[in-house]
């Protein structure tokens, strides 16, 4: 009895507050929620395969991220971006085209700067840290054309590695004098420093000719205090920007302490309101692309800090998207996730992931709000209570995020015509992302975040939009283009993917330079007549075996950069394998002795006489010579004119893969299409009653579970 009385007294002592949502009053459209992967990428790829999987599941699936910010690190052609490619690939495998890529450059190449270095510490004056001057550049007094050409070739290099950014920012913090990678730009050029306005025009002109031109965000200054964002934005040709970007390292009104501002997010409201009033729209979104506390240690209170900053941004600031600085960071102190590969990596003594408080703040938004949703009008009357709500495009779902920074409160939700169906709560120094019972009244502990999802089937009175159905994910490295790099050993560190018949020696990864090629594989072959030895095969499994037929079906030929390992030319038979029996592509390909050669092998035989794909998942090599070196394998002739009619012949086959998503975008079932639907078009698997989205490789449709 004493325990019951105590609980009742505690409940009655909580403040009562009401959060009212008007589903009919909408504001800006959501582009997404995300975080940065700009440093420590090699720490991710150095982890064990099982820990990498845990990380990718936690970072991408767990957060339902819709934006990933990466850097443009191709200041030099020799820079490897293999780790970035692996991270992007893992994210896309889990989230498909739901996950968009935003790329910012930290510095122009050193050769384009007076200092000769990407690092600000190597410059003695501001002009040293900007672009070099030019007497003949068509855009102005600095080397804008070379800077723009570098951006274009960088994007081409990233595309070869399977990364096609949806958004780019030509310079991270152009107003920031840093010791690390940086390049200074004034809003428009001066006698000392290059102009952002002129550089933007040059980059826009250059990248617009790409097959997949990205949208350009800017000006991405250090902060929004002192009208700094406006100084840049007013100087620019608005037609050259597809959206606006800024950071929050100073807040306005002279407050430049990031750690303090995190705990007092109202410091941002005035400056964010001014920008939201004068800039941004659904056509030109406002995206906050980087911010963190700048503290050296993880703080529990920063969970509420981040949630509150985002509430200010999406209400007063009219933000369309928010990207936190660190999706991950080395050791324990990552903003969202700390990563430790294990012994030998800095102070990491144990291979481990650290899920930090801000992870859960981001998750309260990103997990329950999808791109294409809209901010809806929300008011609250609680003390130290801040709320924001989002409505799905087709109006059937609303997610409300309530940040209680004060004492315990009983929250009463008023969402006209909608029913609460699920709720999650995180408490400072307590449970995080904990599922709780959904209801119109919910207890919010002191210093907590609560997200409640509401649904309705009565949307007739609302101005709804079509739900944004994105195409099923296609690995960018498999997109139609003129060429596709299957493997380039200049970007690899092992002979992964190779196997050999037991009579052959193993394929090895080599680093002894041969005529300017420093990394390649050595592929031992029979070294005896095939009449005596039979066919002995070395097999290479093409990366992403599940989608392996795409490059072989789409493209006209494979080009192998190879040479003989012997003093005589090697005659090599090359074919396909893995899908069924060995398939000849071309007999007698010559790998010359003493020099590298590009050897072209047609892919005509990958389609059989009936028009169906042979189904190769591997490439096969055999020869009566000692073997070959291979430096690179590229598929060419992959333009649209080379696509074989096989695509239309099998356009919507019932045995194709299908996925079912709930209306929050969560994958709830995956299998073959003929196991997804009943004859009457309703859902066959055991799911809760209601509406879902069925996606196949070729279309998407709304379906019902009765």
XYZ file of C-alpha atoms in Angstrom:
706
model
C 0.000 0.000 0.000
C 2.834 2.368 0.844
C 4.421 1.783 -2.569
C 1.113 2.470 -4.365
C 0.546 5.715 -2.462
C 4.106 6.891 -3.191
C 3.708 6.253 -6.923
C 0.374 8.077 -7.001
C 1.822 11.071 -5.176
C 4.738 11.227 -7.606
C 2.406 11.123 -10.599
C 0.143 13.832 -9.200
C 3.145 16.090 -8.512
C 4.154 16.126 -12.196
C 3.246 19.207 -14.211
C 0.495 18.848 -16.828
C 1.207 20.133 -20.322
C -0.581 20.039 -23.657
C 1.013 19.665 -27.077
C -1.380 20.612 -29.882
C -0.717 19.706 -33.510
C -2.673 21.123 -36.443
C -2.363 18.523 -39.247
C -3.781 20.974 -41.818
C -1.171 23.703 -41.308
C 2.072 22.678 -42.946
C 5.427 24.342 -43.527
C 8.645 23.271 -45.267
C 9.353 19.832 -46.715
C 11.952 17.587 -45.079
C 15.051 16.674 -47.104
C 16.538 14.499 -44.372
C 18.595 13.876 -41.261
C 22.218 12.835 -41.269
C 25.757 12.945 -39.997
C 29.297 13.215 -41.304
C 31.846 10.566 -42.249
C 34.752 12.905 -42.937
C 37.593 11.477 -40.821
C 38.534 8.081 -39.300
C 37.120 6.177 -42.277
C 40.061 3.752 -42.169
C 39.152 2.899 -38.567
C 35.833 1.549 -39.823
C 37.350 -0.632 -42.542
C 40.052 -1.840 -40.115
C 37.461 -3.392 -37.795
C 36.619 -7.075 -37.991
C 33.895 -7.996 -40.465
C 31.450 -8.770 -37.647
C 32.117 -5.449 -35.898
C 31.823 -3.605 -39.213
C 28.420 -5.189 -39.736
C 27.363 -4.129 -36.243
C 28.549 -0.600 -36.981
C 26.772 -0.337 -40.337
C 23.562 -1.772 -38.884
C 23.737 0.661 -35.959
C 24.713 3.716 -37.997
C 22.484 3.264 -41.033
C 19.607 0.919 -40.225
C 19.425 1.965 -36.580
C 19.264 5.668 -37.383
C 17.407 5.369 -40.709
C 19.805 8.057 -41.976
C 18.746 9.953 -45.079
C 21.913 12.095 -45.479
C 25.591 11.137 -45.228
C 28.177 13.917 -45.426
C 31.580 13.003 -46.833
C 34.659 14.948 -47.909
C 36.179 15.491 -51.333
C 39.652 14.106 -50.635
C 40.891 13.834 -54.230
C 43.283 16.783 -53.893
C 45.888 14.419 -55.322
C 45.239 11.649 -57.846
C 47.063 9.140 -55.650
C 44.663 9.568 -52.710
C 42.730 6.374 -51.972
C 39.012 6.715 -51.343
C 38.409 2.988 -50.942
C 37.316 3.376 -47.302
C 34.773 6.069 -48.232
C 33.466 3.799 -50.991
C 33.067 0.889 -48.558
C 31.116 3.032 -46.074
C 28.825 4.525 -48.725
C 28.248 1.095 -50.231
C 27.287 -0.384 -46.850
C 24.878 2.479 -46.208
C 23.279 2.137 -49.616
C 22.936 -1.624 -49.219
C 20.887 -1.039 -46.089
C 18.936 2.078 -47.011
C 18.968 2.263 -50.806
C 18.193 5.629 -52.368
C 16.667 6.749 -49.093
C 20.272 7.636 -48.204
C 21.541 10.706 -50.073
C 25.189 11.789 -50.197
C 26.375 15.335 -49.449
C 30.029 16.102 -50.275
C 32.012 19.120 -49.064
C 35.579 20.044 -49.955
C 37.901 21.089 -47.142
C 40.605 22.422 -49.476
C 41.539 22.974 -53.066
C 44.618 21.014 -54.203
C 47.883 22.484 -52.907
C 49.005 23.159 -56.485
C 46.171 25.710 -56.801
C 47.182 27.646 -53.660
C 50.110 30.052 -53.141
C 51.196 28.048 -50.082
C 51.398 24.855 -52.168
C 49.662 23.019 -49.335
C 46.141 21.964 -48.433
C 46.822 22.852 -44.775
C 46.270 26.353 -43.481
C 49.251 26.044 -41.152
C 51.551 26.148 -44.194
C 50.384 29.617 -45.252
C 51.926 32.818 -43.869
C 49.104 35.159 -44.890
C 45.439 34.985 -45.848
C 46.335 35.226 -49.529
C 48.592 32.147 -49.166
C 45.545 30.179 -48.040
C 43.316 31.160 -50.951
C 43.564 30.349 -54.660
C 46.503 31.417 -56.796
C 46.078 34.528 -58.903
C 45.603 34.334 -62.661
C 45.972 36.856 -65.478
C 43.775 35.014 -67.964
C 41.006 33.188 -66.074
C 37.608 34.008 -67.631
C 35.913 34.133 -64.209
C 38.198 36.616 -62.467
C 41.635 37.275 -60.991
C 42.197 33.777 -59.554
C 42.450 30.213 -60.912
C 38.711 29.549 -60.758
C 38.679 27.476 -63.952
C 41.340 25.102 -62.630
C 39.488 24.846 -59.317
C 36.255 24.010 -61.169
C 38.005 21.455 -63.388
C 39.435 19.800 -60.279
C 35.922 19.530 -58.834
C 34.662 17.906 -62.023
C 37.492 15.355 -62.258
C 37.122 14.585 -58.542
C 33.462 13.747 -59.020
C 34.375 11.502 -61.937
C 36.906 9.687 -59.746
C 34.340 9.197 -56.998
C 31.797 7.916 -59.502
C 34.303 5.284 -60.646
C 34.396 4.110 -57.017
C 30.605 3.958 -56.764
C 29.982 7.317 -55.068
C 27.697 9.788 -56.838
C 26.973 12.755 -54.529
C 23.452 14.158 -54.566
C 24.697 17.473 -53.146
C 28.067 19.209 -53.077
C 29.423 22.239 -51.258
C 32.456 23.659 -53.040
C 34.166 24.795 -49.813
C 33.679 23.853 -46.180
C 33.772 27.013 -44.030
C 35.242 29.455 -46.599
C 35.556 32.057 -43.817
C 37.578 29.857 -41.428
C 41.364 30.236 -41.019
C 42.317 26.722 -39.926
C 45.574 24.832 -39.403
C 44.155 21.740 -41.131
C 42.771 21.503 -44.684
C 41.217 24.819 -45.731
C 40.911 27.355 -48.547
C 39.741 30.903 -47.910
C 37.117 32.652 -50.040
C 35.614 36.093 -49.481
C 31.974 36.563 -50.582
C 33.331 38.151 -53.777
C 36.965 38.469 -54.824
C 39.296 41.077 -53.318
C 42.886 41.990 -54.074
C 44.039 39.352 -51.549
C 41.480 36.555 -51.552
C 39.494 34.702 -54.202
C 35.735 35.173 -54.362
C 33.167 32.538 -53.489
C 30.815 34.121 -56.038
C 33.271 33.618 -58.897
C 34.304 30.120 -57.782
C 30.652 29.079 -57.529
C 29.940 30.210 -61.083
C 32.969 28.314 -62.398
C 32.069 25.101 -60.556
C 28.440 25.321 -61.657
C 29.491 25.676 -65.301
C 31.977 22.803 -65.029
C 29.940 20.121 -63.245
C 26.736 20.793 -65.182
C 28.194 18.804 -68.088
C 28.461 15.618 -65.993
C 26.098 12.746 -66.667
C 24.944 12.905 -63.010
C 25.435 16.556 -61.982
C 24.978 17.132 -58.236
C 22.940 19.900 -56.663
C 25.127 22.665 -55.223
C 24.730 23.923 -51.658
C 26.399 26.991 -50.194
C 27.942 29.105 -48.829
C 28.484 26.839 -45.749
C 30.189 29.381 -43.427
C 31.479 28.615 -39.938
C 28.426 30.034 -38.182
C 25.371 32.268 -38.459
C 26.396 35.015 -36.037
C 27.339 38.543 -37.130
C 25.165 38.197 -40.285
C 27.989 36.041 -41.667
C 25.726 33.765 -43.687
C 23.938 36.763 -45.204
C 27.222 38.435 -46.230
C 28.005 35.479 -48.460
C 24.469 34.699 -49.618
C 23.744 38.286 -50.726
C 26.879 38.352 -52.898
C 26.001 35.197 -54.837
C 23.994 34.642 -57.984
C 20.996 32.843 -56.531
C 20.595 30.851 -59.759
C 23.880 29.047 -59.070
C 22.713 27.524 -55.775
C 20.280 24.628 -55.397
C 20.115 25.068 -51.644
C 21.632 26.906 -48.687
C 24.052 25.504 -46.122
C 25.591 26.776 -42.907
C 27.246 25.651 -39.675
C 26.480 26.727 -36.113
C 29.882 27.270 -34.487
C 28.827 30.782 -33.605
C 25.252 31.477 -32.745
C 24.647 35.171 -33.104
C 24.641 37.898 -30.483
C 28.330 37.297 -29.888
C 28.075 33.834 -28.355
C 30.846 31.728 -29.892
C 31.159 28.915 -27.348
C 29.787 25.791 -28.994
C 29.586 23.805 -25.773
C 27.578 26.571 -24.108
C 25.292 27.003 -27.100
C 24.556 23.274 -27.068
C 23.093 23.696 -23.607
C 21.314 26.943 -24.557
C 19.925 26.366 -28.059
C 17.638 29.389 -27.776
C 20.809 31.361 -28.612
C 20.254 30.195 -32.196
C 16.602 31.150 -32.577
C 16.981 34.812 -33.582
C 19.629 34.207 -36.260
C 17.940 31.054 -37.554
C 14.624 32.906 -37.793
C 16.195 35.662 -39.908
C 17.688 33.149 -42.343
C 14.507 31.071 -42.477
C 12.450 34.172 -43.259
C 14.630 35.386 -46.133
C 16.103 32.222 -47.628
C 15.095 28.694 -48.424
C 12.132 26.931 -49.950
C 11.201 23.418 -50.976
C 12.997 24.141 -54.265
C 16.089 25.590 -52.513
C 16.253 23.898 -49.096
C 18.190 25.114 -46.068
C 20.502 22.421 -44.690
C 22.544 22.696 -41.504
C 25.575 20.665 -42.582
C 27.862 20.565 -39.506
C 27.879 21.236 -35.782
C 29.111 19.638 -32.557
C 29.991 20.745 -29.030
C 33.768 20.971 -29.604
C 34.077 19.378 -26.152
C 36.731 16.733 -25.461
C 34.381 14.412 -23.599
C 30.900 12.971 -24.049
C 28.258 14.789 -21.974
C 24.887 13.274 -21.090
C 23.141 16.650 -21.355
C 24.122 16.990 -25.010
C 21.371 14.541 -25.965
C 18.730 17.110 -25.045
C 20.952 19.854 -26.456
C 20.987 18.342 -29.947
C 17.258 17.555 -29.886
C 16.499 21.142 -28.829
C 18.807 22.651 -31.496
C 16.978 20.641 -34.141
C 13.616 21.774 -32.765
C 14.703 25.414 -33.075
C 15.978 24.758 -36.591
C 12.891 22.997 -37.941
C 10.454 25.477 -36.376
C 11.954 28.991 -36.370
C 14.829 28.277 -38.763
C 12.704 26.588 -41.454
C 15.423 23.965 -41.868
C 14.793 21.265 -44.446
C 17.612 19.052 -43.162
C 20.106 18.698 -40.308
C 23.510 16.961 -40.524
C 25.474 16.403 -37.306
C 29.264 16.642 -37.542
C 30.340 13.148 -36.508
C 28.490 9.982 -37.362
C 31.607 8.302 -35.934
C 34.964 9.279 -34.468
C 37.968 7.360 -33.260
C 37.911 6.095 -29.670
C 35.030 6.651 -27.273
C 34.305 10.322 -27.909
C 32.410 10.233 -31.193
C 29.471 12.612 -31.348
C 27.038 9.829 -32.291
C 29.221 6.703 -32.313
C 32.725 6.073 -30.991
C 34.700 3.366 -32.808
C 37.620 1.263 -31.611
C 39.090 -1.327 -34.002
C 41.061 -2.863 -31.116
C 44.627 -3.062 -29.836
C 47.128 -0.983 -31.742
C 44.710 1.793 -32.685
C 45.491 4.794 -30.480
C 44.216 4.111 -26.954
C 41.739 1.414 -28.033
C 42.361 -1.668 -25.948
C 39.150 -3.421 -26.998
C 37.365 -3.712 -30.340
C 34.120 -1.953 -29.497
C 31.413 0.522 -30.525
C 30.299 3.289 -28.177
C 26.713 4.492 -28.690
C 26.720 7.996 -27.256
C 23.802 10.144 -26.003
C 23.541 12.294 -29.141
C 22.929 9.156 -31.215
C 19.558 8.825 -29.517
C 18.698 12.509 -30.025
C 19.228 12.112 -33.756
C 17.303 8.835 -33.779
C 14.203 10.493 -32.295
C 14.009 12.454 -35.552
C 15.646 10.318 -38.242
C 14.015 6.999 -37.349
C 10.475 8.371 -37.321
C 10.514 11.091 -40.006
C 11.242 10.413 -43.669
C 12.251 12.688 -46.551
C 9.200 14.209 -48.205
C 7.378 14.752 -44.903
C 6.420 18.296 -43.874
C 6.732 20.271 -40.656
C 3.273 20.933 -39.220
C 2.079 23.610 -36.820
C 2.716 22.656 -33.185
C 2.229 24.514 -29.898
C 2.970 23.528 -26.318
C 2.160 25.146 -22.971
C 4.540 23.218 -20.731
C 7.426 24.744 -18.809
C 10.813 24.047 -20.445
C 8.969 21.975 -23.048
C 9.820 22.212 -26.763
C 7.949 20.331 -29.487
C 8.019 19.866 -33.248
C 5.871 17.640 -35.459
C 6.125 16.245 -38.975
C 3.382 14.908 -41.278
C 3.903 12.265 -43.955
C 3.381 13.288 -47.565
C 0.191 11.263 -47.904
C -1.046 12.590 -44.549
C -1.579 9.232 -42.861
C 1.201 9.587 -40.245
C 2.396 12.305 -37.883
C 5.469 12.063 -35.648
C 5.704 14.427 -32.680
C 9.012 15.023 -30.881
C 8.723 16.530 -27.384
C 11.852 17.702 -25.529
C 11.263 18.133 -21.798
C 14.229 20.021 -20.324
C 12.539 20.627 -16.984
C 10.833 18.566 -14.306
C 8.584 15.565 -14.933
C 5.445 16.426 -16.912
C 2.256 14.645 -17.989
C 2.046 15.345 -21.710
C -1.408 15.509 -23.263
C -1.231 15.247 -27.065
C -3.958 16.798 -29.195
C -3.607 15.666 -32.820
C -7.022 16.117 -34.391
C -8.262 12.925 -36.085
C -5.092 10.896 -35.449
C -4.535 7.917 -33.157
C -1.259 7.245 -31.276
C 0.266 3.926 -32.342
C 3.863 3.884 -31.071
C 6.164 5.863 -28.803
C 9.843 5.962 -27.866
C 11.517 7.775 -24.995
C 15.080 8.654 -23.950
C 16.053 10.014 -20.547
C 19.220 11.888 -19.644
C 21.394 9.558 -17.531
C 18.711 6.900 -18.007
C 17.203 4.555 -20.581
C 17.623 5.544 -24.224
C 15.384 4.825 -27.251
C 13.081 2.789 -25.044
C 9.713 1.766 -26.468
C 6.855 2.937 -24.233
C 3.088 2.577 -24.381
C 1.609 5.027 -26.882
C -1.321 7.154 -25.794
C -2.836 10.611 -25.896
C -1.360 11.199 -22.429
C 2.227 10.197 -21.721
C 4.434 10.724 -18.688
C 7.613 12.565 -19.667
C 10.342 12.199 -17.025
C 12.578 15.140 -16.204
C 15.144 15.831 -18.933
C 13.734 13.481 -21.540
C 12.840 13.215 -25.219
C 9.606 11.539 -26.297
C 8.603 10.719 -29.871
C 5.024 9.639 -30.530
C 3.778 8.381 -33.902
C 0.131 8.974 -34.821
C -1.750 7.524 -37.794
C -5.109 8.014 -39.493
C -7.036 6.638 -42.452
C -9.186 9.774 -42.763
C -7.113 12.142 -44.906
C -9.813 13.461 -47.258
C -9.991 16.903 -45.629
C -6.228 17.455 -45.835
C -4.156 18.633 -48.764
C -2.063 15.514 -49.239
C 0.665 14.688 -51.713
C 1.727 11.475 -53.367
C 4.019 9.519 -51.091
C 7.555 9.832 -52.503
C 8.419 6.379 -53.818
C 12.104 6.189 -54.584
C 13.578 3.805 -57.137
C 14.947 0.556 -55.739
C 18.608 0.912 -54.910
C 21.139 0.328 -57.684
C 24.776 0.392 -56.669
C 26.155 3.561 -58.368
C 29.105 1.522 -59.597
C 26.569 -0.522 -61.587
C 24.809 2.506 -63.098
C 24.826 2.845 -66.848
C 27.857 4.820 -67.926
C 30.558 4.527 -70.519
C 32.778 2.370 -68.299
C 32.690 0.572 -64.977
C 35.729 -0.353 -62.909
C 35.305 -3.959 -61.728
C 38.570 -3.848 -59.754
C 41.570 -1.506 -59.750
C 44.406 -2.860 -57.625
C 45.844 0.643 -57.228
C 42.963 1.111 -54.758
C 43.149 -2.337 -53.122
C 45.306 -3.917 -50.433
C 44.757 -7.654 -50.974
C 43.909 -10.340 -53.530
C 40.414 -10.694 -52.103
C 37.939 -12.522 -54.317
C 40.411 -14.912 -55.973
C 40.312 -18.693 -55.738
C 42.115 -21.353 -57.768
C 41.828 -25.002 -58.633
C 43.748 -26.994 -56.024
C 46.464 -27.855 -58.534
C 47.393 -24.170 -58.923
C 49.293 -21.892 -56.567
C 47.258 -19.213 -54.808
C 46.784 -15.766 -56.325
C 48.883 -13.174 -54.452
C 48.794 -9.394 -54.050
C 52.057 -7.815 -55.243
C 53.630 -4.419 -54.499
C 56.951 -4.599 -56.385
C 56.724 -1.928 -59.096
C 56.621 -3.143 -62.711
C 56.932 -0.422 -65.341
C 55.188 2.166 -63.192
C 52.467 -0.159 -61.859
C 53.010 -0.570 -58.127
C 50.063 -2.792 -57.107
C 48.619 -5.805 -58.940
C 47.841 -9.494 -58.492
C 49.929 -12.456 -59.599
C 47.700 -15.206 -61.065
C 49.549 -18.555 -61.415
C 48.216 -20.808 -64.203
C 48.919 -24.372 -65.431
C 52.400 -23.942 -66.949
C 51.890 -27.153 -68.962
C 49.985 -28.239 -72.053
C 46.276 -28.585 -71.446
C 46.257 -31.960 -73.234
C 48.492 -33.171 -70.401
C 47.185 -31.124 -67.475
C 43.576 -30.453 -68.350
C 41.920 -27.115 -67.722
C 43.066 -25.502 -64.484
C 41.158 -22.372 -63.564
C 41.886 -19.278 -61.519
C 38.576 -17.645 -60.566
C 37.820 -14.041 -59.630
C 34.494 -13.352 -57.928
C 33.158 -9.999 -59.064
C 32.380 -7.719 -56.078
C 28.719 -7.686 -55.040
C 27.945 -11.126 -56.377
C 24.210 -10.594 -55.858
C 24.222 -7.980 -58.641
C 26.998 -9.515 -60.682
C 25.025 -9.948 -63.895
C 24.482 -6.201 -64.267
C 27.891 -5.176 -65.645
C 28.212 -8.333 -67.735
C 24.768 -7.879 -69.294
C 24.882 -4.111 -69.723
C 28.378 -3.707 -71.125
C 29.965 -4.712 -74.423
C 33.426 -5.807 -73.324
C 35.847 -6.358 -70.477
C 39.275 -4.719 -70.663
C 42.066 -6.390 -68.670
C 45.305 -4.537 -67.900
C 47.666 -7.504 -67.745
C 51.036 -8.990 -68.684
C 52.741 -12.379 -68.648
C 54.692 -13.433 -65.553
C 57.056 -15.394 -67.823
C 59.616 -14.339 -70.435
C 57.163 -15.429 -73.147
C 53.761 -14.080 -74.060
C 50.941 -15.887 -72.277
C 47.916 -17.093 -74.258
C 44.944 -16.952 -71.886
C 41.381 -18.222 -72.240
C 38.943 -15.941 -70.405
C 35.349 -16.789 -69.596
C 32.505 -16.548 -67.127
C 31.653 -18.944 -64.337
C 29.804 -19.236 -61.071
C 26.246 -19.052 -62.358
C 26.431 -22.506 -63.970
C 29.086 -24.151 -66.130
C 32.112 -22.394 -67.607
C 31.189 -20.000 -70.431
C 33.713 -18.991 -73.075
C 34.120 -15.261 -73.645
C 37.226 -15.417 -75.829
C 40.045 -17.946 -76.321
C 43.694 -17.067 -76.873
C 43.983 -13.590 -75.333
C 47.599 -12.429 -75.347
C 49.185 -11.137 -72.152
C 52.549 -9.828 -73.422
C 55.872 -10.505 -71.745
C 57.818 -7.488 -70.506
C 55.060 -4.869 -70.778
C 51.524 -4.108 -69.685
C 48.708 -4.251 -72.239
C 44.973 -3.547 -72.265
C 43.325 -6.707 -73.578
C 39.693 -6.417 -74.760
C 37.360 -9.394 -74.322
C 33.801 -9.240 -75.776
C 30.822 -10.068 -73.551
C 28.519 -11.261 -76.316
C 28.409 -14.792 -74.900
C 27.043 -13.623 -71.539
C 23.617 -13.710 -73.222
C 22.711 -17.207 -74.434
C 20.889 -18.174 -77.621
C 17.459 -17.756 -75.979
C 18.196 -14.173 -74.925
C 18.583 -15.053 -71.242
C 21.681 -14.080 -69.229
C 24.216 -16.829 -68.663
C 24.439 -15.785 -65.019
C 28.187 -15.470 -64.371
C 29.261 -14.440 -60.903
C 32.963 -15.036 -61.550
C 35.590 -14.507 -64.210
C 37.654 -17.562 -65.156
C 41.221 -17.744 -66.494
C 43.173 -20.731 -67.822
C 46.409 -21.067 -69.818
C 49.262 -23.443 -70.545
C 51.652 -20.609 -69.608
C 53.019 -19.955 -66.134
C 50.514 -17.218 -65.402
C 49.654 -13.529 -65.637
C 49.738 -10.280 -63.688
C 46.484 -8.264 -63.585
C 46.415 -4.580 -62.544
C 42.888 -3.607 -63.502
C 39.603 -4.985 -64.888
C 37.167 -2.532 -66.491
C 33.815 -3.107 -68.219
C 33.343 -0.786 -71.203
C 30.652 0.098 -73.695
C 28.051 0.352 -70.941
C 26.088 3.226 -72.515
C 22.337 2.937 -73.005
C 22.744 1.883 -76.622
C 24.509 -1.252 -75.501
C 21.805 -2.485 -73.127
C 20.551 -5.808 -74.362
C 16.818 -6.433 -74.705
C 16.960 -8.930 -71.853
C 15.760 -6.123 -69.544
C 12.348 -5.846 -71.168
C 11.934 -9.578 -71.674
C 11.957 -10.157 -67.915
C 10.421 -6.813 -66.904
C 8.228 -7.850 -63.993
C 8.746 -11.537 -63.429
C 7.006 -13.021 -60.407
C 10.137 -14.698 -59.104
C 11.929 -11.325 -58.786
C 12.873 -9.846 -55.412
C 10.218 -7.794 -53.607
C 10.272 -5.710 -50.438
C 7.397 -4.503 -48.266
C 7.756 -1.261 -46.295
C 5.443 0.219 -43.685
C 4.366 3.828 -44.156
C 7.222 5.030 -41.959
C 9.650 3.607 -44.512
C 10.717 0.619 -42.393
C 11.421 -2.657 -44.233
C 9.059 -5.277 -42.745
C 9.344 -8.159 -45.244
C 11.648 -9.270 -48.055
C 11.309 -12.197 -50.446
C 10.054 -13.203 -53.903
C 7.203 -11.274 -55.472
C 5.017 -14.358 -55.908
C 5.207 -14.853 -52.128
C 4.293 -11.215 -51.425
C 0.755 -10.909 -52.817
C -2.409 -12.958 -52.941
C -4.304 -13.325 -56.228
C -6.559 -10.411 -55.258
C -3.564 -8.102 -54.757
C -3.563 -8.096 -50.939
C -0.491 -8.857 -48.814
C 0.229 -12.558 -48.238
C 2.853 -12.460 -45.387
C 1.732 -12.206 -41.773
C 1.792 -8.465 -41.063
C -0.408 -6.112 -39.076
C -3.581 -4.931 -40.799
C -3.164 -1.702 -42.773
C -1.496 -0.045 -45.760
C 2.029 -0.802 -46.971
C 4.306 -0.099 -49.942
C 5.416 -3.033 -52.121
C 8.595 -2.382 -54.112
C 10.102 -4.526 -56.828
C 13.004 -3.739 -59.099
C 10.612 -2.255 -61.623
C 7.859 -0.480 -59.748
C 6.293 0.413 -56.412
C 2.664 0.229 -55.351
C 0.485 0.695 -52.311
C -0.959 -2.595 -51.025
C -3.204 -3.589 -48.149
C -3.123 -6.245 -45.438
C -6.682 -7.232 -44.599
